[in-house]
Coordinates of C-alpha atoms (C1' of nucleotides) in Angstrom, one line a residue:
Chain K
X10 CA 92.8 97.9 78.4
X11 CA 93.1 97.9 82.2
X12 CA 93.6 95.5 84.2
X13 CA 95.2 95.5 88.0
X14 CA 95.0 91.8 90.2
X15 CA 95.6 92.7 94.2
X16 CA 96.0 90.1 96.0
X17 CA 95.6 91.3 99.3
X18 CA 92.4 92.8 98.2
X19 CA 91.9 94.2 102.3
X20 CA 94.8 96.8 101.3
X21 CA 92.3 98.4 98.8
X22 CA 89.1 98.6 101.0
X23 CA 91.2 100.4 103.3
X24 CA 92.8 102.9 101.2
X25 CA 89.2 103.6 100.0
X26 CA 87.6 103.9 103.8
X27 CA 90.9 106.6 104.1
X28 CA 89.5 108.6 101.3
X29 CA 85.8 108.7 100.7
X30 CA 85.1 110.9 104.3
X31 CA 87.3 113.3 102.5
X32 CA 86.9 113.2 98.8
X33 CA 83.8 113.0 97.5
X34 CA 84.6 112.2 93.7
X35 CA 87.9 112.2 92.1
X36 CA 89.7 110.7 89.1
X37 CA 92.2 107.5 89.3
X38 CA 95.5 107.8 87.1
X39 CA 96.7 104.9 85.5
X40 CA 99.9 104.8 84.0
X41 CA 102.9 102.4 83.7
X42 CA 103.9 103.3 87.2
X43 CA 101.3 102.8 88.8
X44 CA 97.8 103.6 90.2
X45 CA 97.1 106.9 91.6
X46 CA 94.9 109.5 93.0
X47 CA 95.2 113.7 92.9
X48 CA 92.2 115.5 95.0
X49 CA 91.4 118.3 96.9
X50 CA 88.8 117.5 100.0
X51 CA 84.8 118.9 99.0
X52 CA 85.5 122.0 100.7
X53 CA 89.0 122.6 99.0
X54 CA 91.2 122.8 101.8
X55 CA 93.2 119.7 102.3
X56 CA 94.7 117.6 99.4
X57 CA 95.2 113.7 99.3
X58 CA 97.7 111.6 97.1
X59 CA 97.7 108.3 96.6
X60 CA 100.2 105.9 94.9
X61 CA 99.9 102.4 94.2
X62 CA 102.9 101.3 92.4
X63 CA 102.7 98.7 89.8
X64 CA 105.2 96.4 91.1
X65 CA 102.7 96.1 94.2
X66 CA 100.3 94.4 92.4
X67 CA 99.9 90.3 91.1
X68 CA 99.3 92.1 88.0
X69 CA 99.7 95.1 86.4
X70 CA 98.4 95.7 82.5
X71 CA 97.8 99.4 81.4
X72 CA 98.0 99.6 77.8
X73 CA 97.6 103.6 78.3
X74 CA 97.8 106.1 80.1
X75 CA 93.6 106.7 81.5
X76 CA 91.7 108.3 84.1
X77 CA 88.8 107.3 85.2
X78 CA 86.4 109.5 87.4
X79 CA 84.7 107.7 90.3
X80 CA 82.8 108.3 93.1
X81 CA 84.6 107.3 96.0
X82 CA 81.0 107.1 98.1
X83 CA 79.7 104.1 95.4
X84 CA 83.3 102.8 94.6
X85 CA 83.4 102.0 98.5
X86 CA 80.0 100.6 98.6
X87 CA 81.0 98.0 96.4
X88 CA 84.7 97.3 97.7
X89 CA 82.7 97.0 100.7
X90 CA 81.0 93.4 99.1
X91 CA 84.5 91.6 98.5
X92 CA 85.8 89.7 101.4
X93 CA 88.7 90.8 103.3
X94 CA 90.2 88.1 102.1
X95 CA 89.4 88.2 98.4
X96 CA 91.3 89.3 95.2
X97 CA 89.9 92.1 93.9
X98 CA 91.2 92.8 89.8
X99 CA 90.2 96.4 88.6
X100 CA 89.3 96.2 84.9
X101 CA 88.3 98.9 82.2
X102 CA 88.1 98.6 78.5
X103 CA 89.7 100.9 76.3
X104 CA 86.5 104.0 75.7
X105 CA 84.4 102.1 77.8
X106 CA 83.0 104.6 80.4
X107 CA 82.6 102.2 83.1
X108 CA 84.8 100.1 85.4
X109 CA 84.5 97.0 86.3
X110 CA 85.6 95.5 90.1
X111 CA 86.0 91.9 90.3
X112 CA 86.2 90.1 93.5
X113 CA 87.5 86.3 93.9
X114 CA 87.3 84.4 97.4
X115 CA 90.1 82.6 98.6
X116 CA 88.6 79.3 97.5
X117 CA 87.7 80.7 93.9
X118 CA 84.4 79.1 94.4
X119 CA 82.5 82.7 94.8
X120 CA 83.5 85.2 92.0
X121 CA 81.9 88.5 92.1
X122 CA 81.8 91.3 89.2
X123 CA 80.7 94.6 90.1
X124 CA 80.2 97.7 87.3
X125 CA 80.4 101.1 87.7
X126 CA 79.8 104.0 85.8
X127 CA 82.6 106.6 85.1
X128 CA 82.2 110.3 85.7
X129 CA 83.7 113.0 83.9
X130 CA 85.4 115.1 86.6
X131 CA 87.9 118.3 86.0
X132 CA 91.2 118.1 88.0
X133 CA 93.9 120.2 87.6
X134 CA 96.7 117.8 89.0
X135 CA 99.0 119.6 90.9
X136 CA 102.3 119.2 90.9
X137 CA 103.5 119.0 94.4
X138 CA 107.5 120.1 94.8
X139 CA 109.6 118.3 96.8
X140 CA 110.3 120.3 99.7
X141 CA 112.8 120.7 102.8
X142 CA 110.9 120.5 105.7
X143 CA 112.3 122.1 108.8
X144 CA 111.1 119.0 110.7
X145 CA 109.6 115.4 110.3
X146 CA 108.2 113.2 112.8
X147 CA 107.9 109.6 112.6
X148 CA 105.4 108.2 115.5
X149 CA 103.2 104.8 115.5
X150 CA 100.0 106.1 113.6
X151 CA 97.3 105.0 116.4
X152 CA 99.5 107.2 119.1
X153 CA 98.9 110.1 116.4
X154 CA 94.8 109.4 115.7
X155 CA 94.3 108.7 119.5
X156 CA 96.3 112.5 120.1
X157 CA 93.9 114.4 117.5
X158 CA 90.7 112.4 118.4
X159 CA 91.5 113.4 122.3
X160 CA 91.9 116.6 121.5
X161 CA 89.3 117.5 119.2
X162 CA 87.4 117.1 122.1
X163 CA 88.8 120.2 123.8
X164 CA 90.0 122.2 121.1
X165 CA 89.0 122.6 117.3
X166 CA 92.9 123.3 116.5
X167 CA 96.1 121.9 117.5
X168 CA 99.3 123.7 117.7
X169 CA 102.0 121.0 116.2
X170 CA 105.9 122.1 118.1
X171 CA 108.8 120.5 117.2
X172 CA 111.6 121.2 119.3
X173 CA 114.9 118.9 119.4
X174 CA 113.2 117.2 123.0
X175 CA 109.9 116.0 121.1
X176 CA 106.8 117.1 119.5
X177 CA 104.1 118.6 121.3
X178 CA 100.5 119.1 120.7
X179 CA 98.4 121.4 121.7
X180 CA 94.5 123.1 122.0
X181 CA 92.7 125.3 124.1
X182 CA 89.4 125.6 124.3
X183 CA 86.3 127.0 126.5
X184 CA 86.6 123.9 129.1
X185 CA 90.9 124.6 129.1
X186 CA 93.8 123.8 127.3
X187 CA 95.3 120.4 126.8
X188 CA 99.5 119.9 125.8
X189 CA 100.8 116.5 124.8
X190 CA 104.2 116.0 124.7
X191 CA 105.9 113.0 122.9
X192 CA 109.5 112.8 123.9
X193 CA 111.6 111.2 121.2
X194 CA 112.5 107.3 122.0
X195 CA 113.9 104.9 119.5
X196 CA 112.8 101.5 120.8
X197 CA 115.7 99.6 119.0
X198 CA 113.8 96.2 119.7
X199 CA 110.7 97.7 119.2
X200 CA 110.6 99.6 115.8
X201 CA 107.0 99.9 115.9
X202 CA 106.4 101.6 118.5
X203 CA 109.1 104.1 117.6
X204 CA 108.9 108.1 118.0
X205 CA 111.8 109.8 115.7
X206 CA 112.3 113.3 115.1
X207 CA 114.3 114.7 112.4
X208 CA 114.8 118.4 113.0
X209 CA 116.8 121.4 111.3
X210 CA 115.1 124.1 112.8
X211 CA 112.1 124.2 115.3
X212 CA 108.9 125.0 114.0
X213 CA 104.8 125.6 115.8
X214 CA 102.5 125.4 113.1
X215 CA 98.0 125.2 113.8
X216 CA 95.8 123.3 111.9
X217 CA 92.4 122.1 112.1
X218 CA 91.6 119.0 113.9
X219 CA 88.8 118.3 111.7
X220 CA 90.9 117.7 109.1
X221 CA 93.8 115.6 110.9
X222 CA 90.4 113.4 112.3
X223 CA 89.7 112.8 108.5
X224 CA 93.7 111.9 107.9
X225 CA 94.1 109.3 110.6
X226 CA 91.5 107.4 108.7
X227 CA 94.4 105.8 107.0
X228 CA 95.8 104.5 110.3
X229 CA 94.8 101.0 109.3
X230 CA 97.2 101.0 106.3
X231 CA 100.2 101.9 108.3
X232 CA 101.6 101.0 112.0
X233 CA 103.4 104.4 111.7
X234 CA 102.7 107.7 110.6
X235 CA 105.0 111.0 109.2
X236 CA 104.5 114.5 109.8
X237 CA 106.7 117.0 107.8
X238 CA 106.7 120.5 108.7
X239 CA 107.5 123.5 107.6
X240 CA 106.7 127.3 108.3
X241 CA 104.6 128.5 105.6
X242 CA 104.5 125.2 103.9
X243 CA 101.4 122.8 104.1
X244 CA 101.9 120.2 106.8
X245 CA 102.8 116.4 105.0
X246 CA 101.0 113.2 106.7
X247 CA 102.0 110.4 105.0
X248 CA 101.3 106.4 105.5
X249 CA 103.8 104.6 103.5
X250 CA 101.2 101.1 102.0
X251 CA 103.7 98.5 102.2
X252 CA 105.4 97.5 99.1
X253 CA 103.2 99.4 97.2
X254 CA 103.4 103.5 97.9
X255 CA 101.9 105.9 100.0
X256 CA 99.1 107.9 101.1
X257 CA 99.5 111.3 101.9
X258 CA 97.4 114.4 103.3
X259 CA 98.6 118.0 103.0
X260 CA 96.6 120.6 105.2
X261 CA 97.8 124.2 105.1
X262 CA 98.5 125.7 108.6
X263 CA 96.5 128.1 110.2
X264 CA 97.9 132.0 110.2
X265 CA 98.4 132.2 114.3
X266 CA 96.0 134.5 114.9
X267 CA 97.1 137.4 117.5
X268 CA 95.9 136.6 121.1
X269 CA 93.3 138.5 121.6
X270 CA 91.2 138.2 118.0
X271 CA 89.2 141.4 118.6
X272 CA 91.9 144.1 118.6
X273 CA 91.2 146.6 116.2
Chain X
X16 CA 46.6 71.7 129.2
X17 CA 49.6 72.0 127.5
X18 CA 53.0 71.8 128.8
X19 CA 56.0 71.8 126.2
X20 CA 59.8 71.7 127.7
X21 CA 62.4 72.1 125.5
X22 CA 66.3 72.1 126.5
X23 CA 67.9 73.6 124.4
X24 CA 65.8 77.2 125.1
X25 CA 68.2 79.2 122.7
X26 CA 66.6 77.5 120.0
X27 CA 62.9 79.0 120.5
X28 CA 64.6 82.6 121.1
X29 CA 66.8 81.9 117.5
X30 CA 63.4 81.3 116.6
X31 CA 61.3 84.1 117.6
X32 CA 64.3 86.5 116.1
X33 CA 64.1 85.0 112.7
X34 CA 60.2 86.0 112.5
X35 CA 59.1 88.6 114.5
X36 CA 60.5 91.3 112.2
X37 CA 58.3 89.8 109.4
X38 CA 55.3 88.9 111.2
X39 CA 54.0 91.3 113.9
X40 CA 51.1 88.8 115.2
X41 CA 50.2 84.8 114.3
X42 CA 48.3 81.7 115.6
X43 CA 50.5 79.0 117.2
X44 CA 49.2 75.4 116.4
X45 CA 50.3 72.7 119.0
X46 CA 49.1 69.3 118.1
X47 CA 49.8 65.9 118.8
X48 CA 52.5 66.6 116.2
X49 CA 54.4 69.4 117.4
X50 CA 54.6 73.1 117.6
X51 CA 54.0 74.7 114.3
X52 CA 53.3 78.2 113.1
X53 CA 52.1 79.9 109.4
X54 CA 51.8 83.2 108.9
X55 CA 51.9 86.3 106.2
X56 CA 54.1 88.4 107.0
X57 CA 52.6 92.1 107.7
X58 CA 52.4 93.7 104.2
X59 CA 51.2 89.9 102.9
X60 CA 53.7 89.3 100.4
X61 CA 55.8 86.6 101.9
X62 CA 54.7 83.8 104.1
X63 CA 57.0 82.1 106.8
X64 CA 56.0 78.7 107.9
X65 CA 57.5 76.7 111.4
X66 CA 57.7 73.0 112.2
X67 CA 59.3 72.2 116.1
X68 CA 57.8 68.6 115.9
X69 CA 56.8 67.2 119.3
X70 CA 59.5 64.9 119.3
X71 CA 62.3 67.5 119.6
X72 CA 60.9 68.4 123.2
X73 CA 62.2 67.0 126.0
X74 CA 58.2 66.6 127.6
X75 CA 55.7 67.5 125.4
X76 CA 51.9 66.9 126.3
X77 CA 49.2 69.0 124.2
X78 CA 46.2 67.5 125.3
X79 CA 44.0 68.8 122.2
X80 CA 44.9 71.2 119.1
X81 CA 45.0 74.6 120.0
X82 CA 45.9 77.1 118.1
X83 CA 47.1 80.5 120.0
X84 CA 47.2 84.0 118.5
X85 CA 50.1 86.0 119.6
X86 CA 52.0 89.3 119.3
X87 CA 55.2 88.2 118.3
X88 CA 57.2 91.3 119.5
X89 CA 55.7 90.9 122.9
X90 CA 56.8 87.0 122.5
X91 CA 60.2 88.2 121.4
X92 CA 60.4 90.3 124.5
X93 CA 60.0 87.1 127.1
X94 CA 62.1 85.0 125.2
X95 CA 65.5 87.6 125.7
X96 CA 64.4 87.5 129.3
X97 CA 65.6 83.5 129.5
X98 CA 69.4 82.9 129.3
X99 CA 70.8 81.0 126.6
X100 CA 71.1 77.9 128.2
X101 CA 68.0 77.9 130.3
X102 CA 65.1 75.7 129.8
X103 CA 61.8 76.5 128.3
X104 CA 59.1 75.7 129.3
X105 CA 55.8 76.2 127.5
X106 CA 52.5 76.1 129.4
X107 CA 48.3 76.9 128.6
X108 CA 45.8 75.9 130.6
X109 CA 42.4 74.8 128.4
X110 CA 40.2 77.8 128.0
X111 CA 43.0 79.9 129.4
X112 CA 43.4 83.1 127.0
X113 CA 47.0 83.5 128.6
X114 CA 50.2 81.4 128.0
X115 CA 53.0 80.7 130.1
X116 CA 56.5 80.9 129.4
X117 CA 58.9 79.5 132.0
X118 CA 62.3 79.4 132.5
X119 CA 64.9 77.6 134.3
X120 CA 68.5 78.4 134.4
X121 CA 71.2 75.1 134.5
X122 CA 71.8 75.1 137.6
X123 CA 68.0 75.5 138.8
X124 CA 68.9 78.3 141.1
X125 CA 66.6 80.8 138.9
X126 CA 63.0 80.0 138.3
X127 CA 61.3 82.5 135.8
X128 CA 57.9 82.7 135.0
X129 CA 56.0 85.4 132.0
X130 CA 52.8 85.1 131.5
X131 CA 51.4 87.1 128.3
X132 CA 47.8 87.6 127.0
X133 CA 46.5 85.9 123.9
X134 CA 44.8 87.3 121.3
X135 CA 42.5 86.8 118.9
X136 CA 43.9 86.4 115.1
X137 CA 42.0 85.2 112.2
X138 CA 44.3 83.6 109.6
X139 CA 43.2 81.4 106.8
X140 CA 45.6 78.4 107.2
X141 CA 47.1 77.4 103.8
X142 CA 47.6 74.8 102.7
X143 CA 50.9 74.9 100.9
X144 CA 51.2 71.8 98.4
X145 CA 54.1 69.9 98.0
X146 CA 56.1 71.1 94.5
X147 CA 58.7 69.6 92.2
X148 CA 61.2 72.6 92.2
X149 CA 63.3 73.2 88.7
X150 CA 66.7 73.8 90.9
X151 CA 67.4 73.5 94.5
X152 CA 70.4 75.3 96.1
X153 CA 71.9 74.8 99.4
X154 CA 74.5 76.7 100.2
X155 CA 76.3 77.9 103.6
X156 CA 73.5 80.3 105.3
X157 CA 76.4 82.8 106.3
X158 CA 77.0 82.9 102.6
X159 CA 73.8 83.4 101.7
X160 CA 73.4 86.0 104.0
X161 CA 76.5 87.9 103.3
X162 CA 75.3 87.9 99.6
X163 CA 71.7 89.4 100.1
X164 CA 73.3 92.0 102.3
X165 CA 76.0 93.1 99.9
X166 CA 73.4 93.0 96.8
X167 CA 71.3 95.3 98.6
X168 CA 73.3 98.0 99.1
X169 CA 73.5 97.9 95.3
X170 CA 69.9 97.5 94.1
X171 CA 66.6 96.2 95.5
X172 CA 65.4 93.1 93.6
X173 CA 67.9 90.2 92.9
X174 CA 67.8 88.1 90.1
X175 CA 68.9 84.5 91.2
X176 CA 69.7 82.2 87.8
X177 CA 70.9 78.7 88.5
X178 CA 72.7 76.7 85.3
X179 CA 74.2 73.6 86.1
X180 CA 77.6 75.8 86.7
X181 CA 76.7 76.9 89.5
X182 CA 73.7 79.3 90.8
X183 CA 74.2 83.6 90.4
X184 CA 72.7 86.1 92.4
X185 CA 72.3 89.7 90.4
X186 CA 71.3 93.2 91.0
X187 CA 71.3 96.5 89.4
X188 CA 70.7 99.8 90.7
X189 CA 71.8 103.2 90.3
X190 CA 75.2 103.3 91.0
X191 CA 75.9 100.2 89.1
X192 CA 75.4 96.5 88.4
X193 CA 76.7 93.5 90.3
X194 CA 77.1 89.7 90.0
X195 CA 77.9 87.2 92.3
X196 CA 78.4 83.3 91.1
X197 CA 78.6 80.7 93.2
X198 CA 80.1 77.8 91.5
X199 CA 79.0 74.2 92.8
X200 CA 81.4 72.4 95.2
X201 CA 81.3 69.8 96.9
X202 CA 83.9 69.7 99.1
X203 CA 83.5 66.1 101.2
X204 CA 86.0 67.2 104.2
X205 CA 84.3 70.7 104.9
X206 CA 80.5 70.0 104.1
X207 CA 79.5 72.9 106.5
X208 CA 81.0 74.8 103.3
X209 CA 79.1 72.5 100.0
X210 CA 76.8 74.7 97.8
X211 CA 75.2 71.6 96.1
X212 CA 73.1 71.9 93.0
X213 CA 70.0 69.7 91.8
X214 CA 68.9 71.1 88.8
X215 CA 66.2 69.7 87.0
X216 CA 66.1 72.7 84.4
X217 CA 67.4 76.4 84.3
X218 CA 65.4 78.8 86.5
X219 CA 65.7 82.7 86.5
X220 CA 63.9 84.8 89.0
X221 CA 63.6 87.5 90.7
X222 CA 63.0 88.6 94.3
X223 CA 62.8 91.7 96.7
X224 CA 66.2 91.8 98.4
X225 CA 64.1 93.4 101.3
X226 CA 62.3 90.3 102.3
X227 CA 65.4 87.9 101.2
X228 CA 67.5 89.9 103.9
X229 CA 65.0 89.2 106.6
X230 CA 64.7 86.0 105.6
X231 CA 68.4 85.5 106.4
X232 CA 67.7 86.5 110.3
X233 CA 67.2 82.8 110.5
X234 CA 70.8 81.9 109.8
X235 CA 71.6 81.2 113.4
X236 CA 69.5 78.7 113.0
X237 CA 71.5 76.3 110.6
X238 CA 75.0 76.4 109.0
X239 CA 72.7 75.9 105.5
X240 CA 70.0 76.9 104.0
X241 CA 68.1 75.8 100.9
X242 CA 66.6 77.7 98.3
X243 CA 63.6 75.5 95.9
X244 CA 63.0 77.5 92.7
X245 CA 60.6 77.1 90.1
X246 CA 59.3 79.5 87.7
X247 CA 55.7 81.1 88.4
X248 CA 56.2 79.0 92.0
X249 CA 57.1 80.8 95.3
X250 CA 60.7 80.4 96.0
X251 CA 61.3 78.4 99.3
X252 CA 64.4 79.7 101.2
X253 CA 64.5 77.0 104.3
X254 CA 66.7 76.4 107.5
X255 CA 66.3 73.2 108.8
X256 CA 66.1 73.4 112.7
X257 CA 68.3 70.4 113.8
X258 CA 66.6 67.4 115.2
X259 CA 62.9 69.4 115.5
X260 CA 62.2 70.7 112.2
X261 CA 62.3 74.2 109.8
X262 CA 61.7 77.3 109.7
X263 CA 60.7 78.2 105.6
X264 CA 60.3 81.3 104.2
X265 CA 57.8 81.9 100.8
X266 CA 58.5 84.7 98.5
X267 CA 56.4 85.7 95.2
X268 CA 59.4 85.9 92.1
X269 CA 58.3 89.4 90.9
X270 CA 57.0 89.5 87.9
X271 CA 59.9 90.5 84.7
X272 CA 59.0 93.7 83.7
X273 CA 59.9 95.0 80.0
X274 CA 63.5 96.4 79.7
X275 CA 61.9 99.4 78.6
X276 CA 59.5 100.3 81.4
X277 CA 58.0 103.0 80.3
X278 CA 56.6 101.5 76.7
X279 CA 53.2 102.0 77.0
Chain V
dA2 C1' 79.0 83.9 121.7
dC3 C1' 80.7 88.1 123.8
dC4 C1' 83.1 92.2 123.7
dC5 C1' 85.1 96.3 121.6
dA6 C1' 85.5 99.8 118.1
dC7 C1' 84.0 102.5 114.4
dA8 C1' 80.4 104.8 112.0
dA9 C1' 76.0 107.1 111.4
dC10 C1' 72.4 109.8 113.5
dT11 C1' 70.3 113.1 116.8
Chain Y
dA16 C1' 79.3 115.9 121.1
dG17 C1' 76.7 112.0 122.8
dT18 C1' 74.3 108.1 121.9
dT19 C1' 72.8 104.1 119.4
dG20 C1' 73.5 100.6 116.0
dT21 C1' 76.3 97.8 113.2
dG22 C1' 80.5 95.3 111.9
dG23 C1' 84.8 92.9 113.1
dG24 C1' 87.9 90.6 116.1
dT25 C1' 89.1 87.5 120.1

DNA sequence: ACCCACAACT
DNA sequence: AGTTGTGGGT
């Protein structure tokens, strides 16, 4: 037996409009700890991981450990019906290959069920080390999606640099190149609006702007944003759900390619 | 001649927005009584019927019945031309096979006159008697709406079943099943938020979502609507159209098919 | 009720 | 990538 009460039932349509562009179906973990989600994007290049942890919710029963296979397309057509102001419970019964979201209104004088059918889906759940990064930014997480969207228009990649100054991004494309540099500034009185840079050693890593378009989904969930990077290592986005856990995107970098592509 | 002057001029393009994407052409009746319209709409399955009674205008002189066939889209397109607080004005000239819609802003500094072509329509007028319903809900029309729209990105029929308890609205489709209850409340400080129940006996029916979502273009016509239900009757979903009259929609229940639809 | 932003479609 | 339509917020 399941059985997860959220209050702020919002938090949950938003985690799910962060996902379902990138993850077409993909299997929910419930444990003691908490409520969580493994999955490689459709075309198997990026990786989300979700955690909602127990103590986040009103309340939190899971009698055993299950997974439970959903489509993220039809889970979010029907989070899409509760208010953003309702209380949305998440119940399954032991065997029972369906899942059940309820939705209350504020005024408990609306209550809504809605059932779903499970899907068997094969994972293999990664584990993901811990790693040293060689650099992590921390920057308000509408300055980061209004960088990538902005560039994406000029470039398909962006060149991430992390120097002790500030971060910069980068593209170039057939109309020019564009370079945005964030200078580190910690805003003591404003927090929020914060850009911080942790860095042991400098690091210029590419990636596709397709896929950090898809990431900054999440921006509603978070006022601020990390990026952890590391040579050789997938870059980390992460956008910590308040009092709950995190969401986080890992996209391997692009090898640099030599300048000019067409040398033998 | 006829010559009708309404103030309140939003209210005729509210109007015209509620029907015109059920009903593509219909005869406009102006008697002694008032301005009234009744129409299938284009695929002749539901039938909406409109009452402005002549005491609701401001001037309002209809020297005999007429009755004047119009395309309702090419109405529709007149009507955005006034502003929302403009004054509309009405006029036909006996024998005229045009009609006259006028407009003045507030402050009388812009005079607008359309004139658009009748046309011929023949419609059997029906006469729809008065019923004894088994349950009559009126709930906020926002609420109403909201519901219809959610349900139908689930399924495409909705079962509405009203119990003393309060009235549910249910759907099924491929991805899943859904029910919304709405329990009865009668709240005596907020009655802009009541869902009130009369029920005589339990009703269960079922309805194209389709046409119960255009129905609900009518909400900006009235903070409520009421839905009359009676088995093997028509349901009546109506917005009462303050100080003038209503706009009601008619809908067939469809008929309950076996669970097993294929059973020869 | 109006304006702005996000999402889907071309 | 641009445009149009829809939904949410002020």
């Amino acid at each position: 037996m399941l059985e997860l009460r959220l209050v702020q039932g919002s938090l949950m349509k938003k985690v799910m409009e962060s996902i379902k562009d990138l993850v077409n179906d993909a299997n929910f973990d419930c444990s003691a700890t908490g409520f969580s989600l493994q999955a490689m994007d459709s075309s198997h290049v990026a990786l989300v991981a979700l955690l909602l942890r127990s103590e986040g919710f009103e309340h939190y029963r899971c009698d055993r450990n299950i997974s439970m296979g959903m489509n993220l397309n039809n889970m979010s057509k029907m989070l899409k019906c509760a208010g953003n102001d309702d209380i949305i419970t998440i119940k399954a019964d032991d065997g029972s290959d369906t899942v059940t979201f309820m939705f209350e209104s504020p005024t408990q004088d609306k209550i809504s069920d809605f059932e779903m059918k499970l899907m068997d889906i094969d994972s293999e759940h990664l584990g993901i080390p811990e790693a040293e990064y060689h650099a992590i930014v921390r920057m308000p997480s509408a300055e980061f999606a209004r960088i990538c969207k902005d560039l994406s228009s000029i470039g398909d990649t962006v060149v991430i640099s992390v120097t002790k100054e500030g971060v910069k991004f980068s593209t170039r494309g057939d109309i020019g190149t564009a370079n945005i540099v964030c200078r580190q500034n910690t805003t003591v009185d404003k927090p929020e609006e914060a850009t911080i840079i942790e860095m042991n050693e400098p690091v210029s890593l590419t990636f596709a702007l397709r896929y950090m378009n898809s990431f900054t989904k999440a921006t509603p969930l978070s006022s601020m944003v990390t990026i952890s990077l590391s040579s050789e290592l997938p870059v980390v986005v992460e956008y910590k759900i308040a009092e709950m856990g995190y969401i986080r995107f890992y996209l391997a970098p692009k090898i640099e390619e030599d300048e000019d592509e067409t040398r033998p």
